[in-house]
Amino acid sequence: MEPRRTALVLIDLMPRIIALETGPLAGREVLDRCVALAKATRSVGGLVVHVRVERPGVGVQPEGSELAPELDPQPGDLEIVKRTVGAFTNTGLDEALRARDIETIALAGIATNFGVESTGRAADDLGYATVYLTDAMTGLDAKAHDFAVSYVFPRFGTATTGAEYVAALSPTTD
């Protein structure tokens, strides 16, 4: 992976989503892993994209709809607000990524078989190389998460761990 052509896309890391009962990992554990992955991505010149959901047609969003403060978005990060399950529909994400010459998207967040999977399927349809960081995501149900990781994701991209992703981004010395 070329770091400057890679975007780490973090899905729905908002207090109200992190607090849900999830499996196989707790939302807090996913958040901690995503914070570390964001730092690693930035350190090699990659882009970090924070995606959060807002309910359409609602004057006031539910409490906890902001990004988790631990994410600490930095200058140069993108924040995308979606109103559908996936992060590409009517959000400008594709245009923003293409303007930055991004070719690889690494996905993490909550929930595996909703926002992450929907975003990954769209990314594949749009021609991005898609990487699923399977130990930095969790589902609303562990069985659904496991099915997505073992059966769905390998058909739309590469399923890997956060450590393997960081190693692939890191420059090699010969």
XYZ file of N, CA and C in Angstrom:
522
model
N 0.839 -1.197 0.000
C 0.000 0.000 0.000
C 0.873 1.246 0.000
N 0.464 2.205 -0.771
C 1.153 3.486 -0.788
C 0.467 4.403 0.228
N 1.155 4.779 1.315
C 0.501 5.538 2.384
C -0.247 6.780 1.913
N 0.322 7.562 1.033
C -0.326 8.811 0.608
C -1.519 8.593 -0.317
N -1.735 7.348 -0.713
C -2.895 7.020 -1.549
C -3.863 6.110 -0.799
N -3.721 6.114 0.544
C -4.530 5.253 1.410
C -5.337 6.109 2.377
N -6.598 5.718 2.557
C -7.464 6.384 3.538
C -7.967 5.355 4.541
N -7.799 5.659 5.805
C -8.403 4.883 6.889
C -9.771 5.492 7.129
N -10.831 4.713 6.900
C -12.200 5.199 7.038
C -12.799 4.561 8.286
N -13.082 5.391 9.271
C -13.594 4.945 10.569
C -15.095 5.194 10.629
N -15.852 4.137 10.817
C -17.307 4.184 10.716
C -17.978 4.283 12.087
N -18.773 5.322 12.250
C -19.729 5.486 13.361
C -19.141 5.347 14.763
N -17.980 5.938 14.976
C -17.374 5.922 16.309
C -17.878 7.126 17.101
N -19.117 6.981 17.511
C -19.848 8.007 18.241
C -20.260 7.425 19.588
N -20.315 8.231 20.638
C -20.643 7.683 21.961
C -21.890 6.802 21.991
N -22.954 7.193 21.303
C -24.187 6.393 21.365
C -24.051 5.050 20.647
N -23.160 4.962 19.664
C -22.919 3.694 18.962
C -21.909 2.851 19.745
N -20.879 3.481 20.250
C -19.864 2.774 21.044
C -20.495 2.107 22.264
N -21.533 2.716 22.823
C -22.180 2.199 24.031
C -23.099 0.999 23.782
N -23.381 0.689 22.524
C -24.263 -0.440 22.229
C -23.629 -1.758 22.658
N -24.472 -2.745 22.894
C -23.971 -4.089 23.162
C -23.500 -4.669 21.835
N -22.226 -5.024 21.755
C -21.639 -5.491 20.506
C -20.840 -6.766 20.726
N -20.477 -7.409 19.627
C -19.659 -8.606 19.718
C -18.962 -8.852 18.391
N -17.779 -9.363 18.397
C -17.097 -9.999 19.517
C -16.366 -9.030 20.440
N -16.206 -7.771 20.023
C -15.495 -6.788 20.854
C -16.454 -5.755 21.411
N -16.091 -5.171 22.518
C -16.826 -4.032 23.067
C -16.489 -2.798 22.242
N -17.431 -1.890 22.147
C -17.219 -0.663 21.393
C -16.010 0.127 21.844
N -15.765 0.168 23.146
C -14.616 0.899 23.699
C -13.302 0.313 23.186
N -13.230 -1.004 23.082
C -12.022 -1.659 22.574
C -11.803 -1.307 21.102
N -12.861 -1.294 20.327
C -12.762 -0.909 18.915
C -12.293 0.540 18.813
N -12.857 1.410 19.618
C -12.443 2.816 19.610
C -10.950 2.940 19.890
N -10.460 2.279 20.919
C -9.037 2.358 21.259
C -8.156 1.882 20.109
N -8.552 0.796 19.468
C -7.778 0.288 18.341
C -7.817 1.264 17.164
N -8.954 1.863 16.927
C -9.085 2.815 15.816
C -8.270 4.083 16.062
N -8.215 4.541 17.297
C -7.387 5.710 17.633
C -5.928 5.408 17.299
N -5.449 4.226 17.663
C -4.062 3.840 17.370
C -3.836 3.736 15.858
N -4.798 3.175 15.141
C -4.665 3.048 13.686
C -4.660 4.414 13.007
N -5.460 5.341 13.524
C -5.475 6.695 12.959
C -4.112 7.361 13.137
N -3.523 7.232 14.310
C -2.194 7.812 14.545
C -1.163 7.203 13.609
N -1.202 5.894 13.438
C -0.253 5.216 12.552
C -0.456 5.652 11.098
N -1.688 5.805 10.689
C -1.983 6.213 9.313
C -1.474 7.625 9.054
N -1.764 8.533 9.970
C -1.290 9.911 9.816
C 0.236 9.983 9.791
N 0.881 9.152 10.613
C 2.341 9.228 10.753
C 3.086 8.913 9.459
N 2.434 8.216 8.533
C 3.076 7.894 7.253
C 2.461 8.670 6.094
N 1.622 9.659 6.416
C 1.050 10.513 5.384
C -0.264 10.054 4.805
N -0.905 9.057 5.440
C -2.216 8.595 4.985
C -3.326 9.512 5.481
N -4.473 9.368 4.878
C -5.651 10.171 5.209
C -6.524 9.429 6.214
N -7.060 10.140 7.188
C -8.021 9.573 8.129
C -9.377 10.224 7.864
N -10.394 9.374 7.699
C -11.753 9.835 7.436
C -12.641 9.359 8.584
N -13.305 10.304 9.225
C -14.239 10.000 10.318
C -15.649 10.092 9.754
N -16.394 8.999 9.855
C -17.769 8.959 9.351
C -18.703 8.846 10.542
N -19.682 9.715 10.563
C -20.719 9.604 11.603
C -22.082 9.697 10.947
N -23.064 9.150 11.611
C -24.413 9.099 11.048
C -25.308 10.121 11.748
N -26.166 10.731 10.964
C -27.235 11.568 11.497
C -28.546 11.028 10.975
N -29.548 11.069 11.813
C -30.880 10.623 11.406
C -31.510 11.708 10.529
N -31.988 11.328 9.343
C -32.600 12.331 8.470
C -33.954 12.794 9.006
N -34.289 14.040 8.723
C -35.600 14.580 9.087
C -35.802 14.815 10.566
N -34.720 14.848 11.330
C -34.815 15.061 12.775
C -34.162 16.398 13.092
N -34.878 17.257 13.812
C -34.338 18.569 14.135
C -33.129 18.511 15.059
N -33.178 17.632 16.047
C -32.088 17.481 17.001
C -31.668 16.018 17.003
N -30.375 15.802 16.824
C -29.847 14.432 16.818
C -29.819 13.875 18.245
N -29.911 12.559 18.383
C -29.856 11.950 19.718
C -28.543 12.284 20.424
N -28.598 12.325 21.726
C -27.378 12.550 22.512
C -26.341 11.503 22.147
N -25.094 11.932 22.049
C -24.008 11.015 21.710
C -23.807 10.846 20.216
N -24.310 11.771 19.415
C -24.182 11.670 17.959
C -22.918 12.321 17.414
N -22.130 12.947 18.274
C -20.867 13.542 17.840
C -19.791 12.459 17.805
N -18.670 12.760 17.164
C -17.550 11.823 17.168
C -17.040 11.650 18.600
N -16.580 10.459 18.915
C -15.978 10.222 20.229
C -14.779 11.153 20.385
N -14.668 11.854 21.517
C -13.577 12.817 21.688
C -12.184 12.185 21.596
N -12.056 10.902 21.910
C -10.763 10.232 21.835
C -10.195 10.219 20.415
N -11.060 10.346 19.416
C -10.595 10.340 18.022
C -9.727 11.552 17.719
N -10.011 12.670 18.371
C -9.207 13.882 18.249
C -8.850 14.190 16.792
N -9.870 14.464 15.945
C -9.580 14.750 14.537
C -8.514 15.840 14.388
N -7.625 15.613 13.453
C -6.503 16.515 13.205
C -6.731 17.296 11.920
N -6.035 18.430 11.760
C -6.104 19.140 10.483
C -5.702 18.172 9.368
N -6.454 18.185 8.309
C -6.193 17.271 7.200
C -7.085 16.046 7.219
N -7.640 15.678 8.387
C -8.619 14.589 8.444
C -9.912 15.063 7.778
N -10.705 14.136 7.329
C -12.031 14.451 6.794
C -13.095 13.980 7.769
N -14.189 14.721 7.848
C -15.364 14.247 8.569
C -16.511 14.180 7.577
N -17.127 13.021 7.495
C -18.243 12.779 6.593
C -19.475 12.498 7.444
N -20.588 13.140 7.108
C -21.857 12.871 7.774
C -22.729 12.112 6.787
N -23.171 10.937 7.202
C -24.030 10.117 6.349
C -25.431 10.058 6.932
N -26.376 9.757 6.068
C -27.756 9.618 6.500
C -28.341 8.289 6.033
N -27.439 7.415 5.570
C -27.784 6.065 5.134
C -26.829 5.101 5.833
N -26.948 3.830 5.545
C -26.092 2.843 6.203
C -24.637 3.018 5.780
N -24.393 3.163 4.486
C -23.040 3.302 3.970
C -22.586 4.741 3.903
N -21.279 4.928 3.769
C -20.685 6.271 3.824
C -20.575 6.966 2.472
N -20.938 6.308 1.368
C -20.761 6.932 0.066
C -21.992 7.650 -0.472
N -23.187 7.206 -0.131
C -24.403 7.760 -0.725
C -24.647 9.202 -0.301
N -24.597 10.099 -1.276
C -24.915 11.530 -1.079
C -24.094 12.208 0.019
N -22.826 11.817 0.157
C -21.985 12.433 1.192
C -20.800 13.210 0.630
N -20.467 12.995 -0.625
C -19.277 13.624 -1.202
C -17.995 12.867 -0.894
N -18.091 11.703 -0.244
C -16.894 10.952 0.119
C -16.096 10.537 -1.114
N -16.755 9.993 -2.113
C -16.040 9.550 -3.305
C -15.285 10.714 -3.948
N -15.939 11.833 -4.090
C -15.304 13.009 -4.697
C -14.112 13.484 -3.870
N -14.265 13.492 -2.550
C -13.171 13.935 -1.672
C -11.976 12.992 -1.765
N -12.227 11.696 -1.850
C -11.139 10.725 -1.960
C -10.437 10.837 -3.313
N -11.216 10.972 -4.366
C -10.621 11.087 -5.712
C -9.803 12.377 -5.837
N -10.268 13.453 -5.215
C -9.525 14.723 -5.255
C -8.163 14.581 -4.572
N -8.047 13.626 -3.652
C -6.794 13.386 -2.931
C -6.018 12.208 -3.515
N -6.486 11.691 -4.642
C -5.822 10.594 -5.349
C -5.730 9.328 -4.499
N -6.763 9.078 -3.698
C -6.814 7.874 -2.858
C -7.216 6.679 -3.718
N -6.496 5.574 -3.546
C -6.838 4.357 -4.281
C -7.161 3.181 -3.359
N -6.721 3.244 -2.098
C -6.970 2.165 -1.136
C -7.740 2.707 0.051
N -8.764 1.974 0.450
C -9.575 2.343 1.615
C -9.467 1.215 2.636
N -9.053 1.551 3.847
C -9.017 0.605 4.960
C -10.181 0.946 5.878
N -11.008 -0.038 6.179
C -12.230 0.182 6.946
C -12.168 -0.409 8.342
N -12.714 0.347 9.306
C -12.827 -0.110 10.689
C -14.011 0.616 11.319
N -14.470 0.131 12.463
C -15.536 0.822 13.176
C -16.678 -0.083 13.577
N -17.851 0.522 13.730
C -19.041 -0.161 14.230
C -20.221 0.210 13.327
N -20.936 -0.675 12.850
C -20.981 -2.106 13.079
C -20.522 -2.843 11.817
N -19.823 -3.941 12.055
C -19.230 -4.728 10.984
C -20.197 -4.974 9.845
N -21.346 -5.537 10.158
C -22.256 -5.990 9.118
C -23.327 -4.960 8.757
N -23.096 -3.726 9.120
C -23.974 -2.636 8.683
C -23.131 -1.564 8.004
N -22.698 -0.555 8.731
C -21.974 0.555 8.133
C -20.663 0.171 7.488
N -19.893 -0.715 8.124
C -18.607 -1.117 7.559
C -18.829 -1.897 6.268
N -19.666 -2.913 6.320
C -19.904 -3.736 5.131
C -20.521 -2.931 3.997
N -21.502 -2.110 4.286
C -22.139 -1.306 3.245
C -21.139 -0.360 2.582
N -20.305 0.276 3.377
C -19.285 1.180 2.842
C -18.267 0.403 2.010
N -17.871 -0.765 2.475
C -16.916 -1.588 1.742
C -17.452 -2.067 0.408
N -18.698 -2.477 0.368
C -19.303 -2.917 -0.899
C -19.324 -1.767 -1.902
N -19.694 -0.578 -1.437
C -19.722 0.586 -2.330
C -18.315 0.949 -2.790
N -17.348 0.874 -1.897
C -15.956 1.172 -2.257
C -15.491 0.227 -3.365
N -15.803 -1.043 -3.239
C -15.451 -2.010 -4.269
C -16.145 -1.660 -5.588
N -17.422 -1.348 -5.523
C -18.163 -0.961 -6.736
C -17.532 0.247 -7.415
N -16.974 1.161 -6.624
C -16.377 2.385 -7.156
C -14.922 2.194 -7.596
N -14.381 0.987 -7.408
C -13.045 0.686 -7.901
C -11.908 0.885 -6.921
N -12.208 1.120 -5.666
C -11.147 1.244 -4.660
C -10.645 -0.141 -4.251
N -9.375 -0.244 -3.930
C -8.861 -1.432 -3.258
C -9.347 -1.322 -1.814
N -10.030 -2.335 -1.329
C -10.673 -2.257 -0.015
C -10.032 -3.233 0.955
N -9.672 -2.714 2.123
C -9.039 -3.497 3.177
C -9.935 -3.418 4.410
N -10.244 -4.566 4.982
C -11.095 -4.639 6.169
C -10.220 -4.978 7.372
N -10.177 -4.084 8.339
C -9.340 -4.272 9.537
C -10.170 -5.006 10.586
N -10.138 -6.321 10.499
C -11.102 -7.164 11.202
C -11.007 -7.137 12.716
N -9.859 -6.739 13.257
C -9.747 -6.657 14.711
C -9.955 -5.230 15.221
N -10.432 -4.360 14.341
C -10.751 -2.979 14.720
C -12.188 -2.660 14.315
N -13.018 -3.683 14.388
C -14.450 -3.529 14.124
C -15.200 -4.544 14.963
N -16.469 -4.297 15.122
C -17.315 -5.227 15.860
C -18.736 -5.108 15.332
N -19.499 -6.184 15.522
C -20.879 -6.199 15.063
C -21.852 -6.037 16.210
N -23.107 -5.947 15.852
C -24.149 -5.945 16.878
C -24.360 -7.362 17.389
N -23.759 -8.318 16.678
C -23.839 -9.726 17.024
C -22.538 -10.388 16.568
N -21.924 -11.184 17.419
C -20.640 -11.808 17.091
C -20.751 -12.749 15.897
N -21.862 -13.493 15.779
C -22.015 -14.423 14.658
C -22.106 -13.663 13.337
N -22.826 -12.568 13.311
C -22.925 -11.764 12.093
C -21.561 -11.174 11.731
N -20.832 -10.701 12.728
C -19.473 -10.182 12.512
C -18.591 -11.274 11.901
N -18.596 -12.451 12.505
C -17.752 -13.542 12.032
C -18.098 -13.938 10.602
N -19.374 -13.957 10.254
C -19.790 -14.291 8.894
C -19.265 -13.252 7.905
N -19.408 -11.986 8.235
C -18.918 -10.927 7.350
C -17.418 -11.047 7.149
N -16.686 -11.254 8.226
C -15.225 -11.330 8.166
C -14.761 -12.553 7.373
N -15.390 -13.699 7.599
C -14.911 -14.931 6.965
C -15.474 -15.163 5.565
N -16.678 -14.677 5.293
C -17.326 -15.003 4.027
C -17.492 -13.810 3.091
N -17.962 -12.692 3.608
C -18.273 -11.539 2.754
C -17.025 -10.743 2.392
N -16.264 -10.306 3.362
C -15.143 -9.400 3.105
C -14.112 -9.948 2.125
N -13.727 -11.231 2.209
C -12.734 -11.722 1.251
C -13.203 -11.648 -0.207
N -14.491 -11.534 -0.425
C -15.024 -11.432 -1.778
C -15.008 -9.994 -2.312
N -14.831 -9.029 -1.418
C -14.847 -7.618 -1.819
C -13.527 -6.912 -1.566
N -12.565 -7.604 -0.979
C -11.292 -6.957 -0.681
C -10.409 -7.872 0.141
N -9.583 -7.267 0.954
C -8.635 -7.997 1.791
C -9.030 -7.853 3.249
N -9.200 -8.970 3.924
C -9.467 -8.964 5.371
C -8.147 -9.195 6.081
N -7.803 -8.284 6.981
C -6.509 -8.352 7.655
C -6.618 -7.740 9.049
N -5.544 -7.799 9.794
C -5.530 -7.209 11.133
C -4.971 -5.785 11.068
N -5.191 -5.049 12.129
C -4.629 -3.709 12.229
C -3.110 -3.729 12.181
N -2.480 -4.695 12.839
C -1.011 -4.785 12.842
C -0.481 -5.047 11.433
N -1.157 -5.906 10.688
C -0.732 -6.183 9.311
C -0.916 -4.952 8.419
N -1.977 -4.212 8.648
C -2.215 -2.958 7.914
C -1.094 -1.958 8.198
N -0.769 -1.754 9.458
C 0.293 -0.802 9.823
C 1.619 -1.240 9.206
N 1.923 -2.531 9.248
C 3.163 -3.031 8.650
C 3.184 -2.773 7.146
N 2.047 -2.946 6.473
C 1.974 -2.728 5.019
C 2.148 -1.246 4.667
N 1.753 -0.361 5.572
C 1.904 1.086 5.343
C 3.316 1.570 5.611
N 4.022 0.855 6.461
C 5.335 1.313 6.901
C 6.367 1.135 5.802
N 7.197 2.155 5.617
C 8.257 2.031 4.600
C 9.228 0.921 4.974
N 9.648 0.194 3.975
C 10.619 -0.869 4.215
C 12.017 -0.360 3.909
N 12.950 -0.873 4.650
C 14.356 -0.515 4.398
C 15.070 -1.754 3.904
N 15.719 -1.623 2.778
C 16.445 -2.756 2.186
C 17.930 -2.580 2.315
